[in-house]
PDB file of C-alpha atoms in Angstrom:
ATOM      1  CA  GLY A   1       3.513 -23.375   2.214  1.00  0.00           C
ATOM      2  CA  ALA A   2       4.458 -21.720  -1.403  1.00  0.00           C
ATOM      3  CA  VAL A   3       6.884 -19.473  -1.677  1.00  0.00           C
ATOM      4  CA  VAL A   4       7.002 -16.054  -2.756  1.00  0.00           C
ATOM      5  CA  SER A   5      10.129 -13.890  -2.956  1.00  0.00           C
ATOM      6  CA  GLN A   6      11.253 -10.168  -3.080  1.00  0.00           C
ATOM      7  CA  HIS A   7      13.919  -8.094  -4.469  1.00  0.00           C
ATOM      8  CA  PRO A   8      15.750  -6.638  -3.393  1.00  0.00           C
ATOM      9  CA  SER A   9      15.011  -6.943   0.460  1.00  0.00           C
ATOM     10  CA  ARG A  10      16.476  -3.808   0.970  1.00  0.00           C
ATOM     11  CA  VAL A  11      17.833  -0.586  -0.630  1.00  0.00           C
ATOM     12  CA  ILE A  12      18.531   2.880  -0.092  1.00  0.00           C
ATOM     13  CA  CYS A  13      18.088   5.656  -2.868  1.00  0.00           C
ATOM     14  CA  LYS A  14      18.482   9.122  -3.211  1.00  0.00           C
ATOM     15  CA  SER A  15      15.188  11.067  -3.665  1.00  0.00           C
ATOM     16  CA  GLY A  16      14.052  11.507  -7.154  1.00  0.00           C
ATOM     17  CA  THR A  17      14.855   8.462  -8.423  1.00  0.00           C
ATOM     18  CA  SER A  18      13.320   5.735  -8.984  1.00  0.00           C
ATOM     19  CA  VAL A  19      13.195   1.914  -7.409  1.00  0.00           C
ATOM     20  CA  LYS A  20      12.398  -1.062  -8.835  1.00  0.00           C
ATOM     21  CA  ILE A  21      10.588  -4.399  -6.705  1.00  0.00           C
ATOM     22  CA  GLU A  22       9.984  -7.617  -7.607  1.00  0.00           C
ATOM     23  CA  CYS A  23       7.703  -9.894  -6.781  1.00  0.00           C
ATOM     24  CA  ARG A  24       8.067 -13.550  -7.935  1.00  0.00           C
ATOM     25  CA  SER A  25       5.985 -16.895  -6.667  1.00  0.00           C
ATOM     26  CA  LEU A  26       8.379 -19.382  -6.792  1.00  0.00           C
ATOM     27  CA  ASP A  27       6.245 -22.659  -7.322  1.00  0.00           C
ATOM     28  CA  PHE A  28       2.829 -21.563  -8.493  1.00  0.00           C
ATOM     29  CA  GLN A  29       1.328 -19.396 -10.463  1.00  0.00           C
ATOM     30  CA  ALA A  30      -0.183 -16.389  -9.641  1.00  0.00           C
ATOM     31  CA  THR A  31      -2.481 -14.470 -11.989  1.00  0.00           C
ATOM     32  CA  THR A  32      -3.152 -12.191  -9.182  1.00  0.00           C
ATOM     33  CA  MET A  33      -0.498 -10.344  -6.613  1.00  0.00           C
ATOM     34  CA  PHE A  34      -0.752  -7.760  -4.089  1.00  0.00           C
ATOM     35  CA  TRP A  35       1.064  -4.961  -3.152  1.00  0.00           C
ATOM     36  CA  TYR A  36       1.056  -3.690   0.565  1.00  0.00           C
ATOM     37  CA  ARG A  37       3.280  -0.994   2.722  1.00  0.00           C
ATOM     38  CA  GLN A  38       3.392  -1.083   6.277  1.00  0.00           C
ATOM     39  CA  PHE A  39       4.990   2.426   8.025  1.00  0.00           C
ATOM     40  CA  PRO A  40       6.275   2.118  11.249  1.00  0.00           C
ATOM     41  CA  LYS A  41       4.129   0.388  13.916  1.00  0.00           C
ATOM     42  CA  GLN A  42       1.473   0.631  11.663  1.00  0.00           C
ATOM     43  CA  SER A  43      -0.547  -1.897   9.896  1.00  0.00           C
ATOM     44  CA  LEU A  44      -0.249  -3.197   5.967  1.00  0.00           C
ATOM     45  CA  MET A  45      -2.367  -0.962   3.901  1.00  0.00           C
ATOM     46  CA  LEU A  46      -2.936  -2.505   0.351  1.00  0.00           C
ATOM     47  CA  MET A  47      -1.883  -0.317  -2.413  1.00  0.00           C
ATOM     48  CA  ALA A  48      -2.874  -2.424  -5.741  1.00  0.00           C
ATOM     49  CA  THR A  49      -4.326  -5.503  -7.044  1.00  0.00           C
ATOM     50  CA  SER A  50      -1.392  -6.622  -9.875  1.00  0.00           C
ATOM     51  CA  ASN A  51      -3.438  -8.646 -12.099  1.00  0.00           C
ATOM     52  CA  GLU A  52      -1.184 -10.625 -14.838  1.00  0.00           C
ATOM     53  CA  GLY A  53      -1.576  -9.042 -18.660  1.00  0.00           C
ATOM     54  CA  SER A  54      -3.925  -6.215 -17.500  1.00  0.00           C
ATOM     55  CA  LYS A  55      -3.499  -3.035 -15.528  1.00  0.00           C
ATOM     56  CA  ALA A  56      -3.199  -3.123 -12.042  1.00  0.00           C
ATOM     57  CA  THR A  57      -6.323  -2.045  -9.867  1.00  0.00           C
ATOM     58  CA  TYR A  58      -5.132   0.859  -7.314  1.00  0.00           C
ATOM     59  CA  GLU A  59      -6.488   1.659  -4.166  1.00  0.00           C
ATOM     60  CA  GLN A  60      -8.234   5.334  -2.961  1.00  0.00           C
ATOM     61  CA  GLY A  61      -5.593   7.448  -2.514  1.00  0.00           C
ATOM     62  CA  VAL A  62      -2.721   5.200  -4.274  1.00  0.00           C
ATOM     63  CA  GLU A  63      -0.817   7.366  -7.159  1.00  0.00           C
ATOM     64  CA  LYS A  64      -0.520   4.986  -9.756  1.00  0.00           C
ATOM     65  CA  ASP A  65       1.717   7.136 -11.786  1.00  0.00           C
ATOM     66  CA  LYS A  66       3.944   7.263  -8.850  1.00  0.00           C
ATOM     67  CA  PHE A  67       3.620   3.492  -8.144  1.00  0.00           C
ATOM     68  CA  LEU A  68       3.982   1.688 -11.174  1.00  0.00           C
ATOM     69  CA  ILE A  69       2.758  -2.134 -11.332  1.00  0.00           C
ATOM     70  CA  ASN A  70       4.037  -4.415 -14.076  1.00  0.00           C
ATOM     71  CA  HIS A  71       2.515  -7.877 -14.056  1.00  0.00           C
ATOM     72  CA  ALA A  72       3.929  -9.527 -17.276  1.00  0.00           C
ATOM     73  CA  SER A  73       4.618 -12.885 -16.271  1.00  0.00           C
ATOM     74  CA  LEU A  74       2.131 -15.511 -14.291  1.00  0.00           C
ATOM     75  CA  THR A  75       5.129 -15.615 -11.642  1.00  0.00           C
ATOM     76  CA  LEU A  76       6.637 -11.726 -11.748  1.00  0.00           C
ATOM     77  CA  SER A  77       4.646  -8.444 -10.820  1.00  0.00           C
ATOM     78  CA  THR A  78       7.285  -5.402  -9.982  1.00  0.00           C
ATOM     79  CA  LEU A  79       6.567  -2.413  -8.276  1.00  0.00           C
ATOM     80  CA  THR A  80       8.781   0.793  -9.522  1.00  0.00           C
ATOM     81  CA  VAL A  81       7.843   3.412  -6.988  1.00  0.00           C
ATOM     82  CA  THR A  82       9.311   6.691  -9.378  1.00  0.00           C
ATOM     83  CA  SER A  83      10.933   9.690  -8.085  1.00  0.00           C
ATOM     84  CA  ALA A  84      11.044   8.802  -4.851  1.00  0.00           C
ATOM     85  CA  HIS A  85      10.490  10.949  -2.314  1.00  0.00           C
ATOM     86  CA  PRO A  86      11.779  10.263   2.169  1.00  0.00           C
ATOM     87  CA  GLU A  87       8.086   9.845   2.663  1.00  0.00           C
ATOM     88  CA  ASP A  88       8.018   6.933   0.127  1.00  0.00           C
ATOM     89  CA  SER A  89      10.410   5.352   2.545  1.00  0.00           C
ATOM     90  CA  SER A  90       8.464   2.043   3.963  1.00  0.00           C
ATOM     91  CA  PHE A  91       8.288  -1.263   3.573  1.00  0.00           C
ATOM     92  CA  TYR A  92       6.922  -3.040   1.070  1.00  0.00           C
ATOM     93  CA  ILE A  93       5.350  -6.179   1.143  1.00  0.00           C
ATOM     94  CA  CYS A  94       3.559  -8.551  -2.079  1.00  0.00           C
ATOM     95  CA  SER A  95       1.635 -11.354  -1.769  1.00  0.00           C
ATOM     96  CA  ALA A  96       0.678 -13.715  -4.495  1.00  0.00           C
ATOM     97  CA  ARG A  97      -2.802 -14.906  -4.531  1.00  0.00           C
ATOM     98  CA  ASP A  98      -3.010 -19.436  -4.587  1.00  0.00           C
ATOM     99  CA  VAL A  99      -5.996 -20.754  -6.088  1.00  0.00           C
ATOM    100  CA  ARG A 100      -5.018 -24.600  -6.244  1.00  0.00           C
ATOM    101  CA  TRP A 101      -6.724 -26.946  -4.327  1.00  0.00           C
ATOM    102  CA  GLY A 102      -9.963 -25.344  -4.674  1.00  0.00           C
ATOM    103  CA  LEU A 103      -9.084 -23.125  -1.561  1.00  0.00           C
ATOM    104  CA  GLU A 104      -7.729 -19.422  -2.298  1.00  0.00           C
ATOM    105  CA  THR A 105      -4.709 -18.625  -0.248  1.00  0.00           C
ATOM    106  CA  GLN A 106      -2.279 -14.997  -0.533  1.00  0.00           C
ATOM    107  CA  TYR A 107       1.197 -15.928   0.572  1.00  0.00           C
ATOM    108  CA  PHE A 108       3.338 -13.160   1.388  1.00  0.00           C
ATOM    109  CA  GLY A 109       6.406 -12.119   0.374  1.00  0.00           C
ATOM    110  CA  PRO A 110       9.729 -11.621   3.048  1.00  0.00           C
ATOM    111  CA  GLY A 111       9.302  -7.293   2.001  1.00  0.00           C
ATOM    112  CA  THR A 112      11.573  -4.564   0.815  1.00  0.00           C
ATOM    113  CA  ARG A 113      12.627  -2.101   2.974  1.00  0.00           C
ATOM    114  CA  LEU A 114      12.726   1.078   1.262  1.00  0.00           C
ATOM    115  CA  LEU A 115      14.976   4.189   2.712  1.00  0.00           C
ATOM    116  CA  VAL A 116      14.599   7.343   0.756  1.00  0.00           C
ATOM    117  CA  LEU A 117      17.511   9.987   1.142  1.00  0.00           C
TER     118      LEU A 117
ATOM    119  CA  LYS B   1     -15.397  -0.822   4.122  1.00  0.00           C
ATOM    120  CA  GLN B   2     -14.267  -3.430   6.204  1.00  0.00           C
ATOM    121  CA  GLU B   3     -12.677  -2.884   9.408  1.00  0.00           C
ATOM    122  CA  VAL B   4     -10.319  -4.959  11.378  1.00  0.00           C
ATOM    123  CA  THR B   5      -9.608  -3.924  15.198  1.00  0.00           C
ATOM    124  CA  GLN B   6      -7.137  -5.423  17.368  1.00  0.00           C
ATOM    125  CA  ILE B   7      -7.308  -4.169  20.904  1.00  0.00           C
ATOM    126  CA  PRO B   8      -5.144  -4.184  22.954  1.00  0.00           C
ATOM    127  CA  ALA B   9      -2.521  -2.852  21.460  1.00  0.00           C
ATOM    128  CA  ALA B  10       0.814  -4.192  23.422  1.00  0.00           C
ATOM    129  CA  LEU B  11       0.339  -7.234  26.073  1.00  0.00           C
ATOM    130  CA  SER B  12       3.040  -8.180  28.408  1.00  0.00           C
ATOM    131  CA  VAL B  13       2.899 -11.722  30.187  1.00  0.00           C
ATOM    132  CA  PRO B  14       5.070 -14.126  31.687  1.00  0.00           C
ATOM    133  CA  GLU B  15       6.401 -16.986  30.328  1.00  0.00           C
ATOM    134  CA  GLY B  16       4.314 -19.606  31.113  1.00  0.00           C
ATOM    135  CA  GLU B  17       0.804 -17.958  31.021  1.00  0.00           C
ATOM    136  CA  ASN B  18      -2.294 -19.486  28.354  1.00  0.00           C
ATOM    137  CA  LEU B  19      -3.317 -16.055  26.739  1.00  0.00           C
ATOM    138  CA  VAL B  20      -5.924 -15.128  24.250  1.00  0.00           C
ATOM    139  CA  LEU B  21      -5.603 -12.215  21.381  1.00  0.00           C
ATOM    140  CA  ASN B  22      -8.819 -10.694  19.721  1.00  0.00           C
ATOM    141  CA  CYS B  23      -9.562  -9.965  16.387  1.00  0.00           C
ATOM    142  CA  SER B  24     -12.641  -7.761  15.558  1.00  0.00           C
ATOM    143  CA  PHE B  25     -14.280  -7.152  12.106  1.00  0.00           C
ATOM    144  CA  THR B  26     -17.517  -4.944  10.954  1.00  0.00           C
ATOM    145  CA  ASP B  27     -17.676  -6.960   7.677  1.00  0.00           C
ATOM    146  CA  SER B  28     -19.206 -10.605   8.559  1.00  0.00           C
ATOM    147  CA  ALA B  29     -18.941 -10.972   4.312  1.00  0.00           C
ATOM    148  CA  ILE B  30     -15.690 -12.653   4.707  1.00  0.00           C
ATOM    149  CA  TYR B  31     -13.767 -15.414   2.931  1.00  0.00           C
ATOM    150  CA  ASN B  32     -11.263 -16.329   5.264  1.00  0.00           C
ATOM    151  CA  LEU B  33      -9.830 -15.204   8.421  1.00  0.00           C
ATOM    152  CA  GLN B  34      -6.096 -15.307   9.104  1.00  0.00           C
ATOM    153  CA  TRP B  35      -3.690 -14.634  11.508  1.00  0.00           C
ATOM    154  CA  PHE B  36       0.256 -13.843  11.306  1.00  0.00           C
ATOM    155  CA  ARG B  37       3.506 -13.115  13.145  1.00  0.00           C
ATOM    156  CA  GLN B  38       5.600 -10.630  12.213  1.00  0.00           C
ATOM    157  CA  ASP B  39       9.151  -9.619  14.043  1.00  0.00           C
ATOM    158  CA  PRO B  40      10.910  -6.431  14.260  1.00  0.00           C
ATOM    159  CA  GLY B  41      11.536  -5.672  10.727  1.00  0.00           C
ATOM    160  CA  LYS B  42      10.536  -8.457   9.071  1.00  0.00           C
ATOM    161  CA  GLY B  43       7.741  -9.923   7.088  1.00  0.00           C
ATOM    162  CA  LEU B  44       5.219 -11.770   7.739  1.00  0.00           C
ATOM    163  CA  THR B  45       4.864 -15.517   8.989  1.00  0.00           C
ATOM    164  CA  SER B  46       1.594 -17.153   8.414  1.00  0.00           C
ATOM    165  CA  LEU B  47       0.042 -18.616  11.819  1.00  0.00           C
ATOM    166  CA  LEU B  48      -3.215 -20.135  10.992  1.00  0.00           C
ATOM    167  CA  LEU B  49      -5.787 -19.524   8.362  1.00  0.00           C
ATOM    168  CA  ILE B  50      -9.686 -20.174   9.247  1.00  0.00           C
ATOM    169  CA  GLN B  51     -12.158 -20.518   6.030  1.00  0.00           C
ATOM    170  CA  SER B  52     -15.236 -18.899   6.775  1.00  0.00           C
ATOM    171  CA  SER B  53     -17.141 -22.508   6.962  1.00  0.00           C
ATOM    172  CA  GLN B  54     -14.795 -23.466   9.546  1.00  0.00           C
ATOM    173  CA  ARG B  55     -14.713 -22.516  13.275  1.00  0.00           C
ATOM    174  CA  GLU B  56     -11.363 -23.039  14.369  1.00  0.00           C
ATOM    175  CA  GLN B  57      -7.803 -24.339  13.519  1.00  0.00           C
ATOM    176  CA  THR B  58      -5.121 -25.640  15.458  1.00  0.00           C
ATOM    177  CA  SER B  59      -1.437 -25.844  15.123  1.00  0.00           C
ATOM    178  CA  GLY B  60       0.931 -26.362  18.058  1.00  0.00           C
ATOM    179  CA  ARG B  61       0.302 -24.225  20.838  1.00  0.00           C
ATOM    180  CA  LEU B  62      -2.017 -22.244  18.939  1.00  0.00           C
ATOM    181  CA  ASN B  63      -5.291 -22.498  18.503  1.00  0.00           C
ATOM    182  CA  ALA B  64      -7.584 -19.705  16.119  1.00  0.00           C
ATOM    183  CA  SER B  65     -11.364 -19.354  16.384  1.00  0.00           C
ATOM    184  CA  LEU B  66     -13.525 -17.774  14.088  1.00  0.00           C
ATOM    185  CA  ASP B  67     -17.071 -16.515  15.019  1.00  0.00           C
ATOM    186  CA  LYS B  68     -18.679 -14.615  11.708  1.00  0.00           C
ATOM    187  CA  SER B  69     -21.876 -13.720  13.618  1.00  0.00           C
ATOM    188  CA  SER B  70     -20.430 -11.216  15.651  1.00  0.00           C
ATOM    189  CA  GLY B  71     -17.142 -10.869  14.098  1.00  0.00           C
ATOM    190  CA  ARG B  72     -14.847 -11.901  16.127  1.00  0.00           C
ATOM    191  CA  SER B  73     -11.717 -13.914  16.153  1.00  0.00           C
ATOM    192  CA  THR B  74      -9.410 -14.924  18.990  1.00  0.00           C
ATOM    193  CA  LEU B  75      -6.238 -16.529  18.638  1.00  0.00           C
ATOM    194  CA  TYR B  76      -4.749 -18.837  21.788  1.00  0.00           C
ATOM    195  CA  ILE B  77      -1.760 -19.288  22.416  1.00  0.00           C
ATOM    196  CA  ALA B  78      -1.120 -22.390  25.058  1.00  0.00           C
ATOM    197  CA  ALA B  79       2.020 -22.484  27.555  1.00  0.00           C
ATOM    198  CA  SER B  80       3.383 -18.810  26.316  1.00  0.00           C
ATOM    199  CA  GLN B  81       7.698 -18.628  25.644  1.00  0.00           C
ATOM    200  CA  PRO B  82       9.725 -15.868  25.066  1.00  0.00           C
ATOM    201  CA  GLY B  83      10.397 -16.707  21.436  1.00  0.00           C
ATOM    202  CA  ASP B  84       6.625 -15.856  20.746  1.00  0.00           C
ATOM    203  CA  SER B  85       7.451 -12.471  21.539  1.00  0.00           C
ATOM    204  CA  ALA B  86       6.720 -10.513  18.263  1.00  0.00           C
ATOM    205  CA  THR B  87       3.295  -8.628  16.846  1.00  0.00           C
ATOM    206  CA  TYR B  88       0.480 -10.703  15.523  1.00  0.00           C
ATOM    207  CA  LEU B  89      -1.303  -9.642  13.399  1.00  0.00           C
ATOM    208  CA  CYS B  90      -5.360 -10.705  11.927  1.00  0.00           C
ATOM    209  CA  ALA B  91      -6.542 -10.476   8.560  1.00  0.00           C
ATOM    210  CA  ALA B  92      -9.785 -10.664   7.162  1.00  0.00           C
ATOM    211  CA  THR B  93     -10.254 -11.638   3.057  1.00  0.00           C
ATOM    212  CA  GLY B  94     -12.954  -9.668   1.570  1.00  0.00           C
ATOM    213  CA  ALA B  95     -14.266  -9.643  -2.366  1.00  0.00           C
ATOM    214  CA  ASN B  96     -11.781  -9.819  -4.962  1.00  0.00           C
ATOM    215  CA  SER B  97      -9.356 -11.511  -2.304  1.00  0.00           C
ATOM    216  CA  LYS B  98      -8.380  -8.090  -0.706  1.00  0.00           C
ATOM    217  CA  LEU B  99      -7.273  -8.819   2.691  1.00  0.00           C
ATOM    218  CA  THR B 100      -7.705  -6.178   5.386  1.00  0.00           C
ATOM    219  CA  PHE B 101      -5.627  -6.208   8.253  1.00  0.00           C
ATOM    220  CA  GLY B 102      -6.004  -4.618  11.698  1.00  0.00           C
ATOM    221  CA  LYS B 103      -2.562  -2.935  13.447  1.00  0.00           C
ATOM    222  CA  GLY B 104      -1.998  -5.864  15.378  1.00  0.00           C
ATOM    223  CA  ILE B 105      -0.790  -6.606  18.769  1.00  0.00           C
ATOM    224  CA  THR B 106       2.612  -7.011  19.982  1.00  0.00           C
ATOM    225  CA  LEU B 107       3.386  -9.224  22.827  1.00  0.00           C
ATOM    226  CA  SER B 108       6.113  -9.572  25.096  1.00  0.00           C
ATOM    227  CA  VAL B 109       6.695 -12.544  26.891  1.00  0.00           C
ATOM    228  CA  ARG B 110       8.524 -12.134  30.230  1.00  0.00           C
ATOM    229  CA  PRO B 111      11.344 -15.090  31.122  1.00  0.00           C
TER     230      PRO B 111
END
């Protein structure tokens, strides 16, 4: 299957700082990527849809000014958690939408664990 | 709004047992349904994907079925092994390619 990478895999930061997470599709172009958040023992919750060349679409309850998404190229989307607080500590996972071969599949990155002190 | 339910939340079985994990969804207008495996502290590993036009998919000891009309999918694991211990998530793909995940079933296979 296709490969999606995330960087960094783990990050620890102080409260009030901003953290940028990168999501890359390594062997295909993705006009659409998705960002999810997973709290301990909970399922993945979709935060936003990242669209190449246009603004991201946020799910209800997700603050767009806090979670900045930039999809500047067909292989890269970034999520910036601005002014992070301890309650933002979570596991962030991205996925990239692959529409090659006439079938739609999403490939997931390995996730980024964020700990805000 | 799509809701995906996986019951029970946890399951413990002895090694060698065949088992079925259940997944139900409320909106049958899905594009596909996927089963994932997640090990503790790790990302997702895609196991099987069933397109809406398909009834089942098989990979090794795994078989997933899909019944859109009843809003159900099952993941069958044959001859379970301790290495199968993990959390199994199902997710339904709906409009705009959005996935809705269940909370997962944490499986423990005892040696």
